[in-house]
Amino acid sequence: MDRSNEILVLGGGLAGSEAAWQLAQRGYPVCLVEMRPKITTPAHQTDMMGELVCSNSLGADNMTSPAGILKAELRYLGSLIMEAADHTSVPAGKALAVDRDAFAGYITKKLSEHPCIRIERREMTSLPEEPAIIATGPLTSPSLAEELKKITGEEYFSFFDAIAPVVFYDSIDMTKAYKAGRYGQEADYINCPMNEEEYIRFWNALVSAERATRHEFEKDIRYFEGCLPIEVIASRGIDTLRFGPLRPVGLPNPLTGEEPYAVVQLRQDNKDGTLFNLVGFQTSLKWGEQARVFKLIPGLQDAEFARYGVMHRNIYVNAPTVLDGFLRLRDRKNLFLAGQITGVEGYLESTAMGLVAAIYMAFSLRQTEMPIWPKETAIGSLLRYLSETDTKVFHPMNVNLGIFPHLDVKIRKKIERCQKVGERAMLFLEEFYKSYLK
């Protein structure tokens, strides 16, 4: 294959992996540059492509949720990330969760074996002159981040993303914990019930626990509300956890038949079911403090941690100002951004931006007019958010019903409304695909 016109894709995360795959599937030669393992990050543990550094859950997987609509669109468009997720899924009720290592291994193997993809392991310290997709994610290396800052002329907003701890299943005391799904759904979660006394003791320990020391550049904290550290939620009031990640509703204890005062849920983290993560327990506590505080949870008093929670810095650009509506830098039309660095938040939202950047890159290389992605779709709604939001209030966004256009009819029930939004999205996506992408 002639590689003289290789397209650079920087970053081997979800967005970069998806972008490389989409371009390669269209016959374009790709050089996928990933700095790991030569340069590590505070959050990654392997050198595999598509490694998940936070939760192993990709969110709801049905058309009655915005996340499910996005998944349906990605599957329709031949997403490698969705293919990997479907091949490596683990039980998680109505959510799609994966075995982390198998998931990343699947992606790495597919990319490594593709004849149009060449993988280079090195750090990029400057922006390329040739056409490229920048998908270096929230953990972009400082040198490249500085280059991006210079070329955009815009300051980055920053926020912190926290990772939940993982424990070994064999160390969970199942005489105190029980398996159940909320409201009688499949029993895919382990539930650790608390009475009022146990909850108050845990809450007091949590809010007074010592947090990890931050670097100087991490002092200006702006948390993303969709992924708050558990101790930050707790600090907002003694009952905030019971109305959030420790909500006991619909999870009666089979031993008593009654709902507990609070419930800590654990979700399967790998295919073999040997690892479970604490749902909603993203944290910035020191590791020793995590062991001390989280072992106050009934059922986890003897827990052995496979991984402690950590906290890392995320960066993203002010997309409505920096990007041109097609994920290109306004002042460098041959450079596209993809993934969380564009200002979306979430695994599959990042994946979607990788897919879109690759498609727009293909149109740019063919010198054909860029198609406008239909705003009725989940992907189109995210793109519209990135291009039309007031720059003064712009912040990272997940896919949600609020960014979709209104329906022509009023539907009171959220599930039914979402179903209708999903049906409309797929109709518009199919027409868009036939008109521009087929």
Coordinates of C-alpha atoms in Angstrom, one line a residue:
M1 CA 0.0 0.0 0.0
D2 CA 1.2 3.5 -0.8
R3 CA 1.7 5.2 2.5
S4 CA 3.0 8.5 1.2
N5 CA -0.4 10.1 1.9
E6 CA -1.0 8.6 5.3
I7 CA -3.5 10.4 7.5
L8 CA -2.3 10.9 11.1
V9 CA -4.6 10.0 13.9
L10 CA -3.1 11.1 17.3
G11 CA -4.3 9.1 20.3
G12 CA -5.3 5.5 20.7
G13 CA -8.3 6.0 23.0
L14 CA -11.9 5.4 22.0
A15 CA -12.1 8.4 19.7
G16 CA -8.7 7.8 18.0
S17 CA -9.3 4.1 17.6
E18 CA -12.7 4.7 16.0
A19 CA -11.4 7.5 13.7
A20 CA -8.5 5.3 12.5
W21 CA -10.9 2.4 11.9
Q22 CA -13.5 4.5 10.0
L23 CA -10.8 5.9 7.7
A24 CA -9.2 2.5 7.1
Q25 CA -12.5 0.9 6.3
R26 CA -12.9 3.6 3.6
G27 CA -9.5 2.6 2.1
Y28 CA -7.4 5.5 3.5
P29 CA -3.9 4.7 4.8
V30 CA -3.7 5.7 8.5
C31 CA -0.8 6.2 10.9
L32 CA -2.2 5.8 14.4
V33 CA 0.2 7.5 16.9
E34 CA -0.1 6.5 20.6
M35 CA 2.5 7.7 23.2
R36 CA 1.9 4.8 25.6
P37 CA 3.9 2.9 26.8
K38 CA 6.8 5.2 26.1
I39 CA 5.0 8.0 27.9
T40 CA 2.4 7.1 30.5
T41 CA -0.5 9.0 32.0
P42 CA -1.8 9.2 35.6
A43 CA -4.8 7.0 34.7
H44 CA -3.9 4.4 32.2
Q45 CA -2.6 1.0 33.3
T46 CA -1.9 -0.7 29.9
D47 CA -0.6 0.2 26.4
M48 CA -3.7 -1.2 24.7
M49 CA -5.9 0.9 22.4
G50 CA -9.3 1.8 23.8
E51 CA -8.5 1.3 27.4
L52 CA -11.3 2.4 29.7
V53 CA -9.8 4.4 32.6
C54 CA -13.1 5.1 34.5
S55 CA -16.2 2.9 34.8
N56 CA -16.5 -0.3 32.7
S57 CA -20.1 0.7 31.9
L58 CA -21.0 2.3 28.6
G59 CA -24.4 3.2 29.9
A60 CA -28.0 2.3 29.1
D61 CA -28.5 0.1 26.0
N62 CA -32.1 0.5 24.9
M63 CA -34.0 3.0 22.8
T64 CA -35.9 4.3 25.8
S65 CA -32.7 6.2 26.8
P66 CA -30.6 8.9 25.0
A67 CA -27.5 6.7 25.5
G68 CA -29.3 3.8 23.9
I69 CA -30.2 5.9 20.9
L70 CA -26.5 6.9 20.5
K71 CA -25.5 3.2 20.7
A72 CA -28.0 2.3 18.0
E73 CA -26.6 5.0 15.7
L74 CA -23.1 3.9 16.2
R75 CA -23.9 0.3 15.5
Y76 CA -25.7 1.3 12.3
L77 CA -22.6 3.2 11.2
G78 CA -20.3 0.2 11.8
S79 CA -18.5 1.4 14.9
L80 CA -15.5 -0.6 16.0
I81 CA -16.0 0.4 19.6
M82 CA -19.6 -0.9 19.7
E83 CA -18.5 -4.1 18.0
A84 CA -15.9 -4.6 20.7
A85 CA -18.4 -3.8 23.4
D86 CA -20.9 -6.3 22.1
H87 CA -18.2 -9.0 21.9
T88 CA -16.9 -8.4 25.4
S89 CA -20.0 -7.5 27.4
V90 CA -20.6 -8.6 31.0
P91 CA -24.0 -8.7 32.9
A92 CA -25.1 -5.2 33.9
G93 CA -28.9 -5.2 33.7
K94 CA -30.1 -2.7 31.1
A95 CA -26.7 -1.2 30.8
L96 CA -23.9 -2.2 28.5
A97 CA -20.8 -3.0 30.5
V98 CA -17.6 -4.7 29.3
D99 CA -14.6 -6.7 30.5
R100 CA -12.0 -4.0 30.4
D101 CA -9.0 -6.0 29.2
A102 CA -11.0 -8.1 26.7
F103 CA -12.5 -4.9 25.3
A104 CA -9.2 -3.1 24.8
G105 CA -7.6 -6.3 23.6
Y106 CA -10.3 -6.7 20.9
I107 CA -9.8 -3.1 19.7
T108 CA -6.0 -3.4 19.7
K109 CA -6.1 -6.6 17.7
K110 CA -8.5 -5.3 15.1
L111 CA -6.5 -2.1 14.5
S112 CA -3.1 -4.0 14.5
E113 CA -4.4 -6.4 11.9
H114 CA -6.0 -3.9 9.5
P115 CA -3.9 -3.6 6.3
C116 CA -4.5 0.2 6.1
I117 CA -3.4 1.0 9.7
R118 CA 0.1 1.4 10.9
I119 CA 0.6 2.0 14.6
E120 CA 3.5 4.1 15.9
R121 CA 4.4 4.3 19.6
R122 CA 5.8 7.8 20.2
E123 CA 4.8 11.2 21.7
M124 CA 3.8 14.0 19.4
T125 CA 5.1 17.2 20.8
S126 CA 3.9 19.5 18.0
L127 CA 0.9 19.6 15.7
P128 CA 1.5 18.1 12.2
E129 CA 1.4 20.1 9.0
E130 CA -0.3 17.3 7.1
P131 CA -4.0 16.3 7.5
A132 CA -4.6 14.8 11.0
I133 CA -7.2 14.0 13.6
I134 CA -6.2 15.0 17.1
A135 CA -7.9 12.6 19.5
T136 CA -5.4 12.7 22.4
G137 CA -8.3 13.0 24.9
P138 CA -8.5 14.5 28.4
L139 CA -5.0 13.4 29.2
T140 CA -3.2 15.1 26.3
S141 CA 0.5 15.5 27.0
P142 CA 1.5 18.9 28.3
S143 CA 3.6 19.8 25.3
L144 CA 0.9 19.0 22.8
A145 CA -1.7 20.8 24.9
E146 CA 0.5 23.9 24.8
E147 CA 0.7 23.6 21.0
L148 CA -3.1 23.4 20.7
K149 CA -3.5 26.3 23.0
K150 CA -1.2 28.4 20.9
I151 CA -2.9 27.5 17.6
T152 CA -6.4 28.0 18.9
G153 CA -5.7 31.2 20.7
E154 CA -8.1 30.1 23.4
E155 CA -7.6 29.1 27.0
Y156 CA -8.7 25.6 27.9
F157 CA -11.4 25.0 30.5
S158 CA -10.4 22.2 32.8
F159 CA -12.3 19.8 35.1
F160 CA -11.5 16.7 37.0
D161 CA -12.6 13.1 36.3
A162 CA -12.5 10.6 39.0
I163 CA -12.2 6.8 38.8
A164 CA -14.1 4.3 41.0
P165 CA -12.2 1.6 42.9
V166 CA -12.5 -2.1 42.0
V167 CA -12.6 -5.0 44.5
F168 CA -12.1 -8.8 44.2
Y169 CA -15.4 -10.7 44.2
D170 CA -14.0 -13.3 46.6
S171 CA -13.4 -10.6 49.2
I172 CA -17.0 -9.5 49.3
D173 CA -19.0 -10.9 52.3
M174 CA -22.1 -12.3 50.6
T175 CA -23.7 -13.1 53.9
K176 CA -24.2 -9.4 54.3
A177 CA -24.5 -8.4 50.6
Y178 CA -27.1 -9.7 48.1
K179 CA -27.6 -9.8 44.4
A180 CA -30.5 -7.9 43.0
G181 CA -31.6 -5.6 40.2
R182 CA -33.7 -2.5 41.0
Y183 CA -37.4 -3.1 40.9
G184 CA -37.0 -6.8 40.3
Q185 CA -34.8 -6.5 37.2
E186 CA -32.1 -9.1 36.5
A187 CA -29.9 -9.6 39.6
D188 CA -26.7 -8.3 37.9
Y189 CA -25.6 -6.1 40.8
I190 CA -24.2 -6.9 44.2
N191 CA -25.9 -4.7 46.9
C192 CA -24.4 -3.8 50.2
P193 CA -27.3 -2.6 52.5
M194 CA -26.9 -0.1 55.3
N195 CA -29.1 0.8 58.2
E196 CA -29.2 4.3 59.5
E197 CA -26.5 3.9 62.1
E198 CA -24.1 2.3 59.6
Y199 CA -24.8 5.0 57.0
I200 CA -24.2 7.9 59.3
R201 CA -20.9 6.3 60.5
F202 CA -19.9 5.8 56.8
W203 CA -20.9 9.4 55.9
N204 CA -18.9 11.0 58.7
A205 CA -15.8 9.0 57.8
L206 CA -16.2 9.9 54.1
V207 CA -16.6 13.6 54.5
S208 CA -13.7 13.9 56.9
A209 CA -11.3 11.6 55.0
E210 CA -8.1 13.0 53.6
R211 CA -8.0 13.7 49.8
A212 CA -5.0 13.1 47.6
T213 CA -2.6 16.1 47.1
R214 CA -3.1 17.9 43.9
H215 CA -0.4 19.3 41.6
E216 CA -0.2 23.1 41.3
F217 CA -1.8 23.0 37.8
E218 CA -4.8 21.1 39.3
K219 CA -5.7 23.6 42.0
D220 CA -8.6 25.3 40.1
I221 CA -11.1 22.5 40.4
R222 CA -14.2 22.5 38.1
Y223 CA -16.0 19.2 38.6
F224 CA -18.1 17.7 35.8
E225 CA -21.5 17.2 37.5
G226 CA -22.1 13.9 35.7
C227 CA -19.0 12.3 37.4
L228 CA -18.6 13.9 40.8
P229 CA -16.3 12.3 43.4
I230 CA -18.3 10.4 46.0
E231 CA -16.9 12.6 48.8
V232 CA -18.0 15.8 47.0
I233 CA -21.6 14.5 46.7
A234 CA -21.5 13.6 50.4
S235 CA -20.2 17.1 51.3
R236 CA -23.3 18.7 50.0
G237 CA -25.5 17.2 52.7
I238 CA -26.0 14.1 54.8
D239 CA -28.8 12.7 52.6
T240 CA -27.4 13.5 49.2
L241 CA -25.9 10.0 48.8
R242 CA -29.2 8.4 49.7
F243 CA -30.8 10.3 46.9
G244 CA -27.9 9.6 44.5
P245 CA -25.6 6.6 44.2
L246 CA -26.7 5.0 47.4
R247 CA -30.4 5.3 46.6
P248 CA -32.1 2.2 48.2
V249 CA -35.5 2.4 46.4
G250 CA -36.5 -0.8 44.6
L251 CA -33.8 -2.9 46.2
P252 CA -35.4 -4.7 49.2
N253 CA -33.2 -6.9 51.3
P254 CA -34.2 -10.5 50.7
L255 CA -33.4 -11.3 54.3
T256 CA -35.9 -8.8 55.7
G257 CA -38.1 -8.0 52.7
E258 CA -37.6 -4.3 53.5
E259 CA -35.7 -1.5 51.7
P260 CA -32.5 -0.6 53.5
Y261 CA -31.7 2.9 54.6
A262 CA -29.0 3.1 51.9
V263 CA -27.4 0.7 49.4
V264 CA -24.0 0.6 47.9
Q265 CA -24.1 -1.2 44.5
L266 CA -21.2 -3.1 42.9
R267 CA -21.2 -3.9 39.1
Q268 CA -19.3 -6.7 37.4
D269 CA -16.0 -5.4 35.9
N270 CA -14.7 -8.3 33.9
K271 CA -16.0 -11.3 32.0
D272 CA -15.0 -13.9 34.6
G273 CA -16.9 -12.0 37.3
T274 CA -13.9 -11.9 39.6
L275 CA -13.8 -8.1 39.8
F276 CA -16.5 -5.7 40.8
N277 CA -16.5 -1.9 40.8
L278 CA -18.3 0.4 43.3
V279 CA -21.0 2.1 41.3
G280 CA -20.8 5.9 41.6
F281 CA -17.7 5.8 43.9
Q282 CA -15.4 7.9 41.8
T283 CA -13.0 9.4 44.3
S284 CA -10.0 11.5 45.0
L285 CA -9.3 10.1 48.5
K286 CA -5.9 8.9 49.3
W287 CA -5.6 5.2 48.8
G288 CA -5.2 4.4 52.5
E289 CA -8.2 6.4 53.3
Q290 CA -10.2 4.6 50.6
A291 CA -9.4 1.3 52.3
R292 CA -10.3 2.6 55.7
V293 CA -13.6 4.3 54.7
F294 CA -15.0 1.9 52.1
K295 CA -14.4 -1.1 54.5
L296 CA -17.1 0.5 56.7
I297 CA -19.6 -0.6 54.1
P298 CA -21.4 -3.8 55.2
G299 CA -20.1 -6.7 53.1
L300 CA -16.8 -4.9 52.2
Q301 CA -15.2 -5.0 55.7
D302 CA -12.7 -7.5 54.3
A303 CA -12.6 -6.2 50.8
E304 CA -9.4 -6.5 48.8
F305 CA -8.8 -3.8 46.2
A306 CA -7.7 -4.7 42.7
R307 CA -7.5 -1.0 41.9
Y308 CA -8.0 2.1 44.0
G309 CA -9.9 5.2 42.7
V310 CA -7.8 8.0 41.3
M311 CA -8.4 11.4 40.0
H312 CA -7.0 13.1 36.9
R313 CA -7.2 16.3 35.0
N314 CA -9.3 16.7 31.9
I315 CA -9.0 19.4 29.2
Y316 CA -11.2 20.5 26.4
V317 CA -11.6 23.4 24.0
N318 CA -14.3 25.9 23.8
A319 CA -15.8 24.3 20.8
P320 CA -18.2 27.0 19.6
T321 CA -15.2 29.3 19.3
V322 CA -12.4 27.0 18.3
L323 CA -14.1 24.6 15.9
D324 CA -15.9 25.3 12.6
G325 CA -19.0 23.1 13.0
F326 CA -17.3 20.1 11.3
L327 CA -14.8 19.4 14.1
R328 CA -12.0 21.3 12.3
L329 CA -9.9 24.0 13.9
R330 CA -11.1 27.3 12.4
D331 CA -7.5 28.4 11.6
R332 CA -6.2 25.0 10.5
K333 CA -8.7 23.4 8.1
N334 CA -6.6 20.2 7.8
L335 CA -6.7 19.5 11.6
F336 CA -9.8 17.9 13.1
L337 CA -10.4 17.3 16.8
A338 CA -12.2 14.2 18.1
G339 CA -13.3 12.8 21.4
Q340 CA -13.5 14.5 24.8
I341 CA -11.2 17.3 23.8
T342 CA -14.0 18.6 21.6
G343 CA -16.2 19.2 24.7
V344 CA -18.3 16.0 24.8
E345 CA -18.4 13.9 27.9
G346 CA -18.7 10.1 28.0
Y347 CA -17.2 7.1 26.4
L348 CA -19.6 6.8 23.4
E349 CA -20.0 10.5 23.0
S350 CA -16.2 10.6 22.5
T351 CA -16.4 7.6 20.2
A352 CA -19.1 9.3 18.1
M353 CA -16.8 12.4 17.6
G354 CA -14.0 10.1 16.4
L355 CA -16.4 8.5 13.9
V356 CA -17.6 11.9 12.7
A357 CA -14.1 13.4 12.5
A358 CA -13.1 10.5 10.2
I359 CA -16.1 10.9 7.9
Y360 CA -15.5 14.7 7.7
M361 CA -11.8 14.1 7.0
A362 CA -12.8 11.8 4.1
F363 CA -15.0 14.5 2.7
S364 CA -12.3 17.1 3.1
L365 CA -9.7 15.0 1.3
R366 CA -12.1 14.4 -1.6
Q367 CA -12.7 18.2 -1.6
T368 CA -16.4 17.7 -1.6
E369 CA -18.9 19.8 0.4
M370 CA -19.3 18.8 4.0
P371 CA -22.8 17.3 4.8
I372 CA -24.8 18.7 7.7
W373 CA -25.4 15.9 10.1
P374 CA -29.2 15.7 10.9
K375 CA -29.9 17.4 14.2
E376 CA -32.6 14.9 14.9
T377 CA -30.0 12.2 15.6
A378 CA -28.0 11.8 18.8
I379 CA -24.8 12.5 16.9
G380 CA -26.2 15.5 15.2
S381 CA -27.5 16.9 18.5
L382 CA -24.1 16.6 20.0
L383 CA -22.5 18.3 17.0
R384 CA -25.1 21.1 17.2
Y385 CA -24.3 21.6 20.9
L386 CA -20.6 21.9 20.1
S387 CA -21.3 24.5 17.4
E388 CA -24.3 26.6 18.7
T389 CA -23.9 26.8 22.5
D390 CA -23.1 30.2 24.0
T391 CA -19.3 30.3 24.4
K392 CA -19.7 31.9 27.9
V393 CA -21.6 28.9 29.3
F394 CA -20.1 26.1 27.3
H395 CA -19.1 23.0 29.3
P396 CA -18.8 19.2 28.6
M397 CA -22.0 17.5 27.6
N398 CA -23.4 14.0 27.6
V399 CA -26.1 12.9 25.2
N400 CA -29.5 13.7 26.7
L401 CA -33.0 14.5 25.7
G402 CA -32.4 18.2 26.3
I403 CA -30.1 18.6 23.3
F404 CA -32.5 16.9 20.8
P405 CA -35.0 19.0 18.9
H406 CA -38.6 19.0 20.3
L407 CA -41.0 16.4 19.0
D408 CA -44.0 17.6 17.0
V409 CA -46.3 16.0 19.6
K410 CA -46.3 16.2 23.3
I411 CA -45.6 12.9 25.2
R412 CA -45.7 13.1 28.9
K413 CA -43.9 9.8 29.8
K414 CA -40.2 10.2 29.4
I415 CA -39.7 6.6 28.3
E416 CA -42.3 6.9 25.6
R417 CA -40.9 10.3 24.6
C418 CA -37.4 8.9 24.3
Q419 CA -38.6 6.0 22.3
K420 CA -40.3 8.3 19.8
V421 CA -37.1 10.5 19.6
G422 CA -35.1 7.3 18.9
E423 CA -37.4 6.2 16.2
R424 CA -37.2 9.6 14.6
A425 CA -33.4 9.6 15.0
M426 CA -33.0 6.3 13.1
L427 CA -35.2 7.5 10.3
F428 CA -33.1 10.6 9.7
L429 CA -29.8 8.7 10.1
E430 CA -30.9 6.1 7.5
E431 CA -31.8 8.8 5.0
F432 CA -28.5 10.7 5.8
Y433 CA -26.5 7.5 5.3
K434 CA -28.1 6.7 2.0
S435 CA -27.6 10.3 0.7
Y436 CA -24.0 10.9 1.8
L437 CA -22.2 7.9 3.3
K438 CA -23.2 4.8 1.4

